Coordinates of C-alpha atoms in Angstrom, one line a residue:
M1 CA 66.9 38.0 -38.2
N2 CA 66.2 36.0 -35.1
K3 CA 63.1 38.1 -34.3
P4 CA 61.2 37.2 -37.6
L5 CA 62.2 33.5 -37.0
N6 CA 60.9 33.4 -33.5
S7 CA 57.7 35.1 -34.6
H8 CA 57.3 32.5 -37.3
L9 CA 57.9 29.7 -34.9
R10 CA 55.3 31.1 -32.5
R11 CA 52.8 31.3 -35.3
L12 CA 53.5 27.7 -36.3
K13 CA 53.1 26.5 -32.7
L14 CA 49.8 28.4 -32.4
L15 CA 48.6 26.9 -35.7
I16 CA 49.6 23.4 -34.5
Q17 CA 47.8 23.9 -31.2
R18 CA 44.7 25.1 -33.0
Y19 CA 44.8 22.2 -35.5
K20 CA 45.2 19.8 -32.6
Q21 CA 42.3 21.3 -30.7
A22 CA 40.2 21.2 -33.9
Y23 CA 41.1 17.6 -34.3
I24 CA 40.0 16.7 -30.8
T25 CA 36.8 18.7 -31.2
Q26 CA 36.0 17.0 -34.5
G27 CA 36.6 13.6 -33.0
A28 CA 34.3 14.3 -30.1
L29 CA 31.6 15.5 -32.4
L30 CA 31.9 12.4 -34.6
R31 CA 31.6 10.2 -31.5
L32 CA 28.6 12.2 -30.3
S33 CA 27.0 11.7 -33.8
E34 CA 27.7 7.9 -33.5
L35 CA 26.0 7.8 -30.1
A36 CA 23.0 9.5 -31.4
S37 CA 22.8 7.0 -34.3
T38 CA 23.3 3.8 -32.2
I39 CA 21.5 4.5 -28.8
S40 CA 17.7 4.5 -28.7
D41 CA 17.3 4.7 -24.9
M42 CA 17.9 7.9 -23.0
R43 CA 19.0 5.9 -20.0
D44 CA 22.0 4.7 -22.0
F45 CA 22.7 8.1 -23.7
Y46 CA 23.7 10.2 -20.7
P47 CA 26.3 7.7 -19.3
A48 CA 27.8 7.4 -22.8
I49 CA 28.1 11.3 -23.0
H50 CA 29.7 11.3 -19.6
K51 CA 32.2 8.7 -20.6
M52 CA 33.1 10.6 -23.8
V53 CA 33.5 13.9 -21.9
S54 CA 35.6 12.2 -19.2
E55 CA 38.1 10.9 -21.9
L56 CA 38.6 14.5 -23.1
L57 CA 38.3 16.6 -20.0
H58 CA 38.6 16.4 -16.2
A59 CA 35.0 15.4 -15.9
E60 CA 34.6 12.8 -13.1
N61 CA 31.9 15.1 -11.7
F62 CA 29.2 15.6 -14.5
Y63 CA 25.5 16.3 -14.5
V64 CA 22.8 17.4 -16.9
V65 CA 19.7 19.3 -15.8
F66 CA 16.7 20.2 -18.0
Y67 CA 14.9 23.6 -17.6
D68 CA 11.2 24.2 -18.4
Q69 CA 10.9 27.9 -19.0
V70 CA 7.1 27.7 -19.1
N71 CA 6.7 26.2 -15.7
N72 CA 10.1 27.5 -14.4
E73 CA 11.0 24.0 -13.2
Y74 CA 14.4 22.2 -13.2
S75 CA 14.7 18.4 -13.4
A76 CA 18.0 16.4 -13.1
Q77 CA 18.4 14.0 -16.0
Y78 CA 21.8 12.5 -15.1
F79 CA 24.3 13.2 -12.3
S80 CA 27.6 11.7 -11.2
D81 CA 29.4 13.4 -8.3
E82 CA 32.1 12.0 -6.1
K83 CA 31.0 14.0 -3.0
D84 CA 27.3 15.0 -3.4
Q85 CA 25.8 12.1 -5.3
K86 CA 23.1 11.5 -2.7
I87 CA 22.5 15.3 -2.2
I88 CA 22.0 16.0 -5.9
A89 CA 19.5 13.1 -6.2
Q90 CA 17.4 14.8 -3.5
L91 CA 17.6 18.4 -4.8
S92 CA 14.4 20.1 -5.6
S93 CA 13.7 22.3 -8.6
A94 CA 14.0 25.4 -6.4
A95 CA 17.5 24.3 -5.2
F96 CA 18.7 24.1 -8.8
A97 CA 17.2 27.5 -9.6
S98 CA 19.0 29.2 -6.7
G99 CA 22.4 27.7 -7.5
L100 CA 25.0 28.0 -10.3
T101 CA 22.8 25.8 -12.5
G102 CA 19.9 28.2 -12.4
Y103 CA 22.2 31.2 -12.9
V104 CA 23.5 29.7 -16.2
A105 CA 19.9 28.9 -17.3
R106 CA 18.7 32.4 -16.5
T107 CA 21.7 34.2 -18.1
G108 CA 22.0 31.8 -21.1
K109 CA 25.7 32.2 -20.9
V110 CA 28.7 30.0 -20.3
L111 CA 30.0 30.2 -16.8
L112 CA 33.6 29.3 -15.8
C113 CA 33.6 29.7 -12.1
D114 CA 36.4 29.5 -9.6
E115 CA 36.3 29.9 -5.8
A116 CA 36.6 33.7 -5.9
L117 CA 33.9 34.2 -8.5
F118 CA 31.6 31.8 -6.6
N119 CA 32.0 33.8 -3.3
T120 CA 31.3 37.1 -5.2
L121 CA 28.1 35.7 -6.7
V122 CA 27.0 34.5 -3.3
Q123 CA 27.7 37.9 -1.7
E124 CA 25.8 39.7 -4.5
G125 CA 22.8 37.4 -3.9
A126 CA 22.9 36.0 -7.4
I127 CA 23.2 32.4 -6.1
K128 CA 23.0 30.4 -2.9
A129 CA 25.8 28.1 -1.7
Q130 CA 24.8 24.5 -1.9
G131 CA 26.7 21.2 -1.5
S132 CA 30.4 20.6 -1.2
P133 CA 32.6 23.5 -2.4
C134 CA 34.4 22.8 -5.6
A135 CA 37.7 24.1 -7.0
H136 CA 36.5 24.9 -10.5
W137 CA 33.0 24.8 -12.1
L138 CA 32.1 24.9 -15.8
G139 CA 28.5 25.1 -16.9
I140 CA 27.2 25.4 -20.5
P141 CA 23.6 26.2 -21.4
L142 CA 21.8 23.7 -23.6
C143 CA 19.9 25.7 -26.2
R144 CA 17.4 24.7 -28.8
G145 CA 17.5 27.8 -31.1
K146 CA 17.5 30.8 -28.8
Q147 CA 15.6 28.9 -26.0
V148 CA 17.6 27.5 -23.0
I149 CA 16.3 24.0 -22.4
G150 CA 18.9 22.9 -19.8
V151 CA 22.4 23.1 -18.4
M152 CA 25.4 20.6 -18.8
V153 CA 28.0 20.9 -16.0
I154 CA 31.5 19.5 -15.1
Q155 CA 33.2 20.4 -11.9
S156 CA 36.5 19.6 -10.1
Y157 CA 37.2 19.3 -6.4
N158 CA 41.0 19.3 -7.1
F159 CA 42.3 22.8 -6.4
Q160 CA 45.5 22.0 -8.4
Y161 CA 43.4 21.7 -11.6
R162 CA 41.8 24.6 -13.5
Y163 CA 39.7 24.4 -16.6
T164 CA 41.2 26.4 -19.5
E165 CA 39.7 28.4 -22.4
A166 CA 40.5 25.4 -24.6
D167 CA 38.5 23.1 -22.3
L168 CA 35.7 25.7 -22.4
D169 CA 35.7 25.8 -26.2
L170 CA 35.7 22.0 -26.4
F171 CA 32.9 21.6 -23.9
R172 CA 30.8 24.3 -25.6
S173 CA 31.2 22.5 -28.9
I174 CA 30.1 19.2 -27.3
S175 CA 27.1 20.9 -25.6
D176 CA 26.0 22.6 -28.9
H177 CA 25.7 19.2 -30.6
T178 CA 24.4 17.4 -27.5
V179 CA 21.0 19.0 -28.0
V180 CA 20.8 17.8 -31.6
A181 CA 21.9 14.3 -30.5
L182 CA 19.2 14.4 -27.7
D183 CA 16.5 15.2 -30.2
R184 CA 17.7 12.4 -32.5
V185 CA 17.7 9.8 -29.6
K186 CA 14.2 11.0 -28.5
Q187 CA 12.9 10.7 -32.0
R188 CA 14.2 7.2 -32.3
E189 CA 12.8 6.3 -28.9
L190 CA 9.4 7.7 -30.0
L191 CA 9.6 5.8 -33.3
E192 CA 10.3 2.5 -31.6
E193 CA 7.4 3.2 -29.2
T194 CA 5.1 3.8 -32.1
V195 CA 6.3 0.6 -33.8
R196 CA 5.6 -1.3 -30.6
H197 CA 2.2 0.2 -30.3
R198 CA 1.4 -0.6 -33.9
T199 CA 2.6 -4.2 -33.4
Q200 CA 0.3 -4.6 -30.5
E201 CA -2.6 -3.3 -32.6
L202 CA -1.8 -5.8 -35.4
Q203 CA -1.6 -8.6 -32.8
S204 CA -5.0 -7.7 -31.5
T205 CA -6.5 -7.6 -35.0
N206 CA -4.9 -11.0 -35.7
I207 CA -6.5 -12.4 -32.5
S208 CA -9.9 -11.2 -33.7
L209 CA -9.4 -12.8 -37.1
E210 CA -8.3 -16.0 -35.5
K211 CA -11.4 -15.9 -33.3
E212 CA -13.7 -15.6 -36.4
V213 CA -11.9 -18.5 -38.1
Q214 CA -12.3 -20.6 -34.9
E215 CA -16.0 -19.8 -34.8
R216 CA -16.4 -21.1 -38.4
I217 CA -14.5 -24.3 -37.4
N218 CA -16.7 -24.8 -34.4
A219 CA -19.8 -24.5 -36.5
E220 CA -18.5 -27.3 -38.7
K221 CA -17.8 -29.4 -35.7
L222 CA -21.2 -28.8 -34.1
Q223 CA -23.2 -31.5 -35.8
A224 CA -20.6 -34.2 -35.1
A225 CA -20.3 -33.0 -31.5
L226 CA -24.0 -33.3 -30.9
Y227 CA -24.0 -36.8 -32.2
R228 CA -21.1 -37.8 -29.9
I229 CA -22.9 -36.3 -26.9
S230 CA -26.1 -38.3 -27.7
E231 CA -24.0 -41.5 -27.9
L232 CA -22.0 -40.7 -24.8
T233 CA -24.6 -41.9 -22.3
A234 CA -24.3 -45.5 -23.6
S235 CA -20.5 -45.5 -24.0
S236 CA -19.4 -44.0 -20.7
E237 CA -18.0 -46.3 -18.0
D238 CA -19.0 -44.3 -15.0
M239 CA -20.4 -41.0 -14.0
A240 CA -17.0 -39.3 -13.5
S241 CA -15.8 -40.2 -17.0
F242 CA -19.2 -39.2 -18.4
Y243 CA -19.0 -35.7 -16.8
L244 CA -15.4 -35.2 -17.9
A245 CA -16.2 -36.3 -21.5
I246 CA -19.1 -33.8 -21.6
Q247 CA -16.8 -31.0 -20.6
Q248 CA -14.1 -32.0 -23.1
I249 CA -16.7 -32.1 -26.0
L250 CA -18.1 -28.8 -25.0
S251 CA -14.6 -27.3 -24.9
E252 CA -14.2 -28.1 -28.6
F253 CA -16.7 -25.4 -29.6
M254 CA -17.2 -23.2 -26.6
L255 CA -15.4 -22.0 -23.5
A256 CA -15.9 -24.8 -21.0
E257 CA -13.1 -24.3 -18.6
N258 CA -15.4 -23.4 -15.7
C259 CA -18.2 -26.1 -15.6
Y260 CA -20.1 -27.8 -12.8
I261 CA -23.1 -30.1 -12.3
A262 CA -25.3 -29.7 -9.2
L263 CA -27.7 -32.4 -8.0
L264 CA -30.5 -32.1 -5.5
S265 CA -30.5 -34.3 -2.4
E266 CA -33.4 -36.7 -1.8
D267 CA -35.2 -34.3 0.4
K268 CA -34.5 -31.5 -2.1
S269 CA -32.9 -29.3 0.6
I270 CA -29.2 -29.7 -0.3
L271 CA -27.2 -29.1 -3.5
N272 CA -24.4 -31.5 -4.1
F273 CA -21.7 -31.0 -6.7
P274 CA -20.5 -34.4 -8.2
F275 CA -18.6 -32.5 -10.9
Y276 CA -17.0 -29.1 -10.4
H277 CA -14.3 -27.4 -12.4
D278 CA -13.6 -23.7 -11.8
Q279 CA -10.4 -21.6 -12.2
Y280 CA -11.0 -19.8 -8.9
S281 CA -12.2 -22.7 -6.8
S282 CA -10.8 -26.2 -6.4
S283 CA -14.0 -28.0 -5.5
G284 CA -17.7 -27.3 -5.0
Q285 CA -19.0 -27.8 -1.4
S286 CA -22.4 -29.1 -0.7
R287 CA -24.7 -26.4 0.6
P288 CA -28.4 -25.8 1.5
L289 CA -30.6 -24.2 -1.1
S290 CA -30.4 -20.4 -1.3
R291 CA -31.1 -17.7 -3.8
G292 CA -28.3 -18.3 -6.4
F293 CA -28.3 -18.8 -10.1
T294 CA -28.5 -22.6 -9.7
E295 CA -31.7 -22.4 -7.6
Y296 CA -33.2 -19.9 -10.1
I297 CA -32.8 -22.5 -12.9
L298 CA -34.4 -25.1 -10.7
R299 CA -37.4 -22.9 -10.0
C300 CA -37.7 -21.9 -13.7
G301 CA -37.3 -25.4 -15.0
E302 CA -35.7 -24.1 -18.3
A303 CA -32.2 -23.2 -19.6
K304 CA -31.1 -19.6 -19.1
L305 CA -28.3 -17.3 -20.3
I306 CA -27.5 -14.8 -17.6
T307 CA -25.5 -11.7 -18.4
P308 CA -24.4 -9.1 -15.8
E309 CA -27.2 -6.9 -16.9
Y310 CA -29.8 -9.7 -16.5
A311 CA -28.3 -10.7 -13.2
N312 CA -28.8 -7.1 -11.9
Q313 CA -32.5 -7.3 -13.0
L314 CA -32.9 -10.6 -11.1
V315 CA -31.4 -9.1 -8.0
L316 CA -33.8 -6.2 -8.1
A317 CA -36.7 -8.6 -8.6
G318 CA -35.6 -10.6 -5.6
E319 CA -35.0 -13.8 -7.6
I320 CA -31.4 -14.1 -6.6
K321 CA -29.0 -12.7 -4.0
R322 CA -25.3 -12.0 -4.8
P323 CA -22.9 -11.8 -1.8
A324 CA -20.5 -8.9 -1.9
A325 CA -16.9 -9.8 -2.7
T326 CA -14.6 -9.5 0.4
A327 CA -11.0 -10.2 1.3
D328 CA -12.0 -13.7 2.4
S329 CA -14.0 -14.3 -0.7
P330 CA -12.4 -12.4 -3.6
T331 CA -13.8 -14.6 -6.5
P332 CA -15.0 -12.2 -9.3
Y333 CA -18.5 -12.3 -10.8
A334 CA -18.8 -14.2 -14.1
S335 CA -19.1 -12.1 -17.3
S336 CA -21.7 -14.6 -18.5
W337 CA -23.4 -17.7 -17.1
L338 CA -25.2 -20.6 -18.8
G339 CA -27.4 -23.0 -16.9
A340 CA -29.8 -25.7 -17.9
P341 CA -32.0 -28.0 -15.6
L342 CA -31.6 -31.7 -15.5
M343 CA -35.1 -33.1 -15.8
D344 CA -36.6 -36.4 -14.8
N345 CA -40.3 -36.9 -15.3
R346 CA -40.7 -33.2 -15.7
Q347 CA -39.1 -32.7 -12.3
A348 CA -35.8 -30.8 -12.0
I349 CA -33.2 -33.0 -10.2
G350 CA -30.2 -30.8 -10.8
V351 CA -28.4 -28.2 -13.0
I352 CA -25.5 -28.1 -15.5
A353 CA -23.8 -24.7 -15.7
L354 CA -21.0 -23.0 -17.6
Q355 CA -19.5 -19.6 -16.7
S356 CA -16.9 -17.3 -18.2
Y357 CA -14.8 -14.8 -16.2
Q358 CA -13.4 -13.2 -19.3
Q359 CA -14.9 -9.9 -20.2
Q360 CA -14.1 -10.3 -23.9
Y361 CA -15.9 -13.7 -24.0
R362 CA -19.7 -14.0 -23.5
Y363 CA -22.0 -16.9 -24.3
G364 CA -24.8 -16.5 -26.7
E365 CA -28.0 -18.3 -27.9
Y366 CA -25.9 -20.8 -29.9
E367 CA -24.2 -22.1 -26.8
L368 CA -27.5 -22.0 -24.9
S369 CA -29.1 -24.4 -27.4
I370 CA -26.2 -26.8 -27.2
L371 CA -26.3 -26.8 -23.4
R372 CA -30.1 -27.4 -23.4
F373 CA -29.5 -30.6 -25.5
V374 CA -26.6 -31.7 -23.3
S375 CA -28.8 -31.4 -20.2
Q376 CA -31.3 -33.8 -21.5
N377 CA -28.6 -36.5 -22.2
I378 CA -27.1 -35.9 -18.8
A379 CA -30.4 -36.3 -17.0
I380 CA -31.0 -39.7 -18.7
A381 CA -27.5 -40.9 -17.9
I382 CA -27.8 -39.9 -14.2
Q383 CA -30.9 -41.9 -13.6
R384 CA -29.5 -44.9 -15.3
K385 CA -26.2 -44.8 -13.4
L386 CA -27.6 -43.9 -9.9
A387 CA -28.8 -47.4 -9.0
A388 CA -25.6 -49.1 -10.2
E389 CA -23.4 -46.5 -8.6
Q390 CA -25.3 -46.8 -5.3
Q391 CA -25.0 -50.6 -5.3
K392 CA -21.3 -50.3 -6.1
Q393 CA -20.8 -47.8 -3.3
D394 CA -22.6 -50.0 -0.8
Q395 CA -20.4 -52.9 -1.7
E396 CA -17.3 -50.8 -1.5
E397 CA -18.4 -49.3 1.9
L398 CA -18.9 -52.8 3.3
E399 CA -15.5 -53.9 2.1
R400 CA -13.9 -50.8 3.4
R401 CA -15.4 -51.2 6.9
V402 CA -14.2 -54.8 7.0
F403 CA -10.8 -53.8 5.9
E404 CA -10.6 -50.8 8.3
S405 CA -11.7 -53.0 11.2
T406 CA -9.1 -55.6 10.4
R407 CA -6.4 -53.0 9.8
E408 CA -7.2 -51.3 13.1
L409 CA -6.9 -54.6 14.9
R410 CA -3.6 -55.3 13.2
Q411 CA -2.3 -51.8 13.9
A412 CA -3.4 -52.1 17.6
N413 CA -1.6 -55.4 18.0
L414 CA 1.4 -54.1 16.2
F415 CA 1.5 -51.0 18.3
L416 CA 1.2 -53.0 21.5
R417 CA 4.0 -55.3 20.4
L418 CA 6.2 -52.4 19.5
Q419 CA 5.5 -50.8 22.9
V420 CA 6.4 -54.0 24.7
E421 CA 9.6 -54.5 22.7
E422 CA 10.6 -50.9 23.1
R423 CA 10.0 -51.1 26.8
K424 CA 12.1 -54.2 27.0
K425 CA 14.9 -52.5 25.0
I426 CA 14.8 -49.5 27.3
E427 CA 14.9 -51.6 30.4
A428 CA 17.7 -53.7 29.1
R429 CA 19.7 -50.6 28.1
L430 CA 19.1 -49.0 31.5
F431 CA 20.1 -52.2 33.3
Y432 CA 23.2 -52.4 31.2
E433 CA 24.2 -48.8 31.7
A434 CA 23.5 -49.1 35.5
N435 CA 25.7 -52.2 35.9
H436 CA 28.5 -51.7 33.3
D437 CA 31.5 -49.4 33.0
S438 CA 30.8 -46.9 30.2
L439 CA 34.4 -46.9 29.0
T440 CA 35.5 -50.6 29.0
G441 CA 32.1 -52.3 28.9
L442 CA 33.1 -54.4 31.9
A443 CA 30.9 -54.9 35.0
N444 CA 31.0 -51.9 37.3
R445 CA 31.5 -51.9 41.1
Q446 CA 27.8 -52.1 41.8
M447 CA 27.2 -55.2 39.7
F448 CA 30.5 -56.8 40.8
L449 CA 29.6 -56.4 44.5
Q450 CA 26.1 -57.8 43.9
L451 CA 27.5 -60.9 42.1
L452 CA 30.3 -61.3 44.7
K453 CA 27.7 -61.4 47.5
Q454 CA 25.6 -63.9 45.6
Q455 CA 28.7 -66.1 45.1
F456 CA 29.6 -65.7 48.7
F457 CA 26.2 -66.9 50.0
L458 CA 26.3 -69.8 47.5
S459 CA 29.7 -70.9 48.8
K460 CA 28.3 -70.9 52.3
R461 CA 25.6 -73.4 51.2
Q462 CA 28.1 -75.4 49.1
P463 CA 31.5 -75.4 50.9
D464 CA 33.1 -77.5 48.3
L465 CA 33.2 -74.6 45.8
Y466 CA 36.7 -73.1 45.4
I467 CA 36.6 -69.4 44.8
A468 CA 39.4 -66.7 44.5
L469 CA 39.4 -62.9 44.0
L470 CA 42.1 -61.0 42.1
Y471 CA 42.5 -57.3 42.8
I472 CA 44.4 -55.6 39.9
D473 CA 46.0 -52.2 39.9
L474 CA 47.7 -50.9 36.8
D475 CA 51.2 -49.5 37.3
R476 CA 52.1 -46.1 36.0
F477 CA 48.6 -45.3 34.7
K478 CA 48.7 -41.8 36.2
D479 CA 52.0 -41.0 34.5
I480 CA 50.6 -42.2 31.1
N481 CA 47.4 -40.3 31.6
D482 CA 49.1 -37.1 32.7
S483 CA 51.9 -37.1 30.0
L484 CA 50.0 -38.3 27.0
G485 CA 46.5 -37.1 27.6
H486 CA 43.1 -38.5 28.7
H487 CA 42.3 -40.0 25.3
I488 CA 45.5 -42.1 25.4
G489 CA 44.7 -43.0 29.0
D490 CA 41.2 -44.1 28.0
A491 CA 42.6 -46.2 25.2
F492 CA 45.1 -47.7 27.6
L493 CA 42.3 -48.8 30.0
I494 CA 40.3 -50.3 27.2
E495 CA 43.3 -52.3 25.9
A496 CA 44.2 -53.4 29.4
S497 CA 40.6 -54.6 30.1
Q498 CA 40.7 -56.7 26.9
R499 CA 44.0 -58.3 27.9
I500 CA 42.6 -59.2 31.3
K501 CA 39.4 -60.7 29.8
N502 CA 41.5 -62.8 27.3
V503 CA 43.4 -64.3 30.2
V504 CA 40.6 -65.4 32.5
R505 CA 38.1 -68.2 31.7
E506 CA 34.7 -67.6 30.1
H507 CA 32.7 -68.1 33.3
D508 CA 35.0 -65.8 35.4
L509 CA 33.8 -62.3 36.1
V510 CA 36.0 -59.2 35.3
A511 CA 35.0 -55.8 36.5
R512 CA 36.4 -52.3 36.7
L513 CA 36.0 -50.7 40.2
G514 CA 37.1 -47.3 39.0
G515 CA 40.3 -45.5 37.8
D516 CA 43.0 -48.1 37.1
E517 CA 41.6 -50.7 39.5
F518 CA 40.1 -54.0 38.2
V519 CA 38.9 -57.2 39.9
A520 CA 38.4 -60.7 38.7
L521 CA 36.2 -63.3 40.5
L522 CA 37.5 -66.8 39.7
T523 CA 35.0 -69.6 40.4
N524 CA 35.0 -73.4 40.0
L525 CA 38.7 -73.6 40.7
H526 CA 40.2 -77.1 41.1
N527 CA 43.1 -76.0 43.3
E528 CA 45.1 -73.0 44.4
H529 CA 47.5 -73.2 41.5
D530 CA 44.8 -72.4 39.0
A531 CA 44.2 -69.0 40.5
E532 CA 47.9 -68.3 40.9
E533 CA 48.6 -69.3 37.3
I534 CA 45.9 -66.8 36.1
A535 CA 47.3 -64.1 38.3
Q536 CA 50.8 -64.7 36.9
R537 CA 49.5 -64.6 33.3
I538 CA 47.7 -61.3 34.0
V539 CA 51.0 -59.8 35.3
Q540 CA 52.8 -61.0 32.2
V541 CA 50.3 -59.9 29.7
L542 CA 50.0 -56.4 31.2
Y543 CA 53.7 -56.0 31.2
K544 CA 53.9 -56.4 27.5
P545 CA 54.3 -53.0 25.6
F546 CA 51.2 -51.1 24.6
L547 CA 51.2 -49.3 21.2
L548 CA 48.5 -46.6 21.3
D549 CA 48.1 -43.8 18.7
G550 CA 51.8 -44.0 17.7
H551 CA 53.0 -44.1 21.3
Q552 CA 54.7 -47.2 22.9
M553 CA 54.5 -47.6 26.6
I554 CA 55.1 -50.3 29.3
S555 CA 52.9 -50.4 32.4
G556 CA 52.7 -53.6 34.3
A557 CA 50.3 -54.4 37.1
S558 CA 50.2 -55.2 40.8
V559 CA 47.8 -58.1 41.6
G560 CA 46.5 -59.2 45.0
L561 CA 45.0 -62.7 45.4
A562 CA 42.7 -63.8 48.2
Y563 CA 40.9 -67.2 48.5
L564 CA 37.4 -67.5 49.9
Q565 CA 37.9 -69.1 53.4
P566 CA 35.4 -70.2 56.1
E567 CA 36.8 -67.4 58.2
H568 CA 35.4 -64.8 55.7
T569 CA 32.1 -63.8 57.2
T570 CA 31.2 -61.2 54.5
A571 CA 32.0 -60.6 50.9
D572 CA 33.6 -57.3 51.9
A573 CA 36.2 -59.2 54.0
L574 CA 37.3 -61.1 50.9
M575 CA 37.6 -57.8 49.0
R576 CA 39.6 -56.3 51.9
D577 CA 42.1 -59.2 51.9
A578 CA 42.6 -59.1 48.1
D579 CA 43.2 -55.3 48.3
A580 CA 45.7 -55.8 51.1
A581 CA 47.6 -58.3 48.9
M582 CA 47.6 -55.9 46.0
Y583 CA 49.1 -53.1 48.0
Q584 CA 51.7 -55.5 49.3
A585 CA 52.6 -56.3 45.6
K586 CA 52.8 -52.6 44.8
S587 CA 54.9 -51.7 47.8
Q588 CA 57.4 -54.5 47.0
G589 CA 58.2 -53.3 43.5
R590 CA 55.1 -53.7 41.4
N591 CA 54.6 -55.9 38.3
Q592 CA 53.9 -59.0 40.5
F593 CA 51.2 -60.7 42.5
R594 CA 50.9 -61.5 46.2
V595 CA 48.6 -64.1 48.0
F596 CA 46.8 -63.2 51.2
N597 CA 47.0 -65.9 53.9
S598 CA 43.9 -65.8 56.0
L599 CA 45.3 -68.1 58.7
S600 CA 48.2 -65.7 59.6
N601 CA 46.4 -62.6 58.3
Q602 CA 49.6 -62.0 56.2
V603 CA 50.5 -61.8 52.6
L604 CA 52.5 -64.7 51.2
E605 CA 55.7 -63.9 49.3
K606 CA 54.9 -65.3 45.8
T607 CA 55.7 -63.9 42.3

């Protein structure tokens, strides 16, 4: 009894598996049909196929190759490979033909190839080994009817994964319907291309119709435009506005984007271009007469319409010369050119010309008659305006010369003043930098010694002057500088110099000799107590705490005081005595001052 039951269960499992596989296959085919209905660009179709196959099978490595049996050529349409992406992109048709892809295309059969079968095919000479070896390879021929048109392939580099017969059946079903989907996408792509082409044709027809309508409108405007041109000579303010107005009126009923007016010089050897508008050139340069279109109109004395064919005839006849276009002069030849002479007393004084670079637009006799009329009005306006313009230009030139001369003088004077001021600033800055300490801004050693010598010689001529010298050394500066850093040390020196300056009088001189040594030259003293009082105040003010960058510190100072005496024969002697007094103050405990007695050559004990 168990045997029939087990047999029945096996049949049920087999049916369930078949229904499941059929469901997966049906879903894949429905998705493939949707892709064929929604995608119109082949560049989007193959990635979509790859994505769909990857969701159903182990298909990270997937490619599609078309096969042309007539020419025996292979062409890769899409490829995605985790190892040989760059190699596949460079494979030739012969490489595909000699590999597994060509083998499937030649046999027209499905190939499920593992490593053993691959080696057998290579040994038999049926294929050649190419690229990285894969663990399992599955190729399906793409057929249209009985004709193989390509191969669709999936492959795995994972030796733990093998494609099954179920995978083969599913992939074969997908490949069978892929050809149909490809044809549908290509048909839609072709249809859209046809629609785009037809749309372009309709647009071209519409442009032609619009051109005909515009020609009718231009014909209606012609009479009014001619009247406006005839009146323009009296209403224009100057020649520039006249030329521009002529171009604007012409542009209402013909192509006038490229327009110029050329006038002969007084000696009739130079062509000048007072008005020049051209899409390939910003301005017309004056030039000697040559063998161009403009000179041809001047010689003929009548309006001409020159087409490329007519221009070639003129070249052969020697009437004109056309320079060959070069890299330095790439301006193209005009498709048509209109020119009319500007006449005065039956003499040509210039030319008005229009030209078109558009091959689809060429001037005709209608435009030639309009230009002929315009040239007559322009010639009249030119003669009337020349005298007034010349007078105006002469007046403006005179005013300009006067203004330029005045301006040049002002600029020269201003330049000289600026140079003098700049030189003074530079000299002042150099003098200051040479005679002042860069950190504290006090006088430096050089400046102090110079002023001390001057004061010394002055005291010799005026013995009644009472002078004293303070030699100041900051206590514990080295400890502060070494422990807290140079930036705190610099800030300490700046603060100490300000305290010393605040203590002395305005006419007294404070200088920094270097490091933590300062001096103060006290002049115009009334008695000795004045100098000692200042020395005591300096000691007190430098003993007060310093608060710098969050650090509080106490320094103090050792001060030596020396009075200028008749016994001092040099300024250096006074410096030496003050220095000796300072060292005495430092050796006796610091934070005090000592006075040097020149009579006994000893330091007095004062605090």
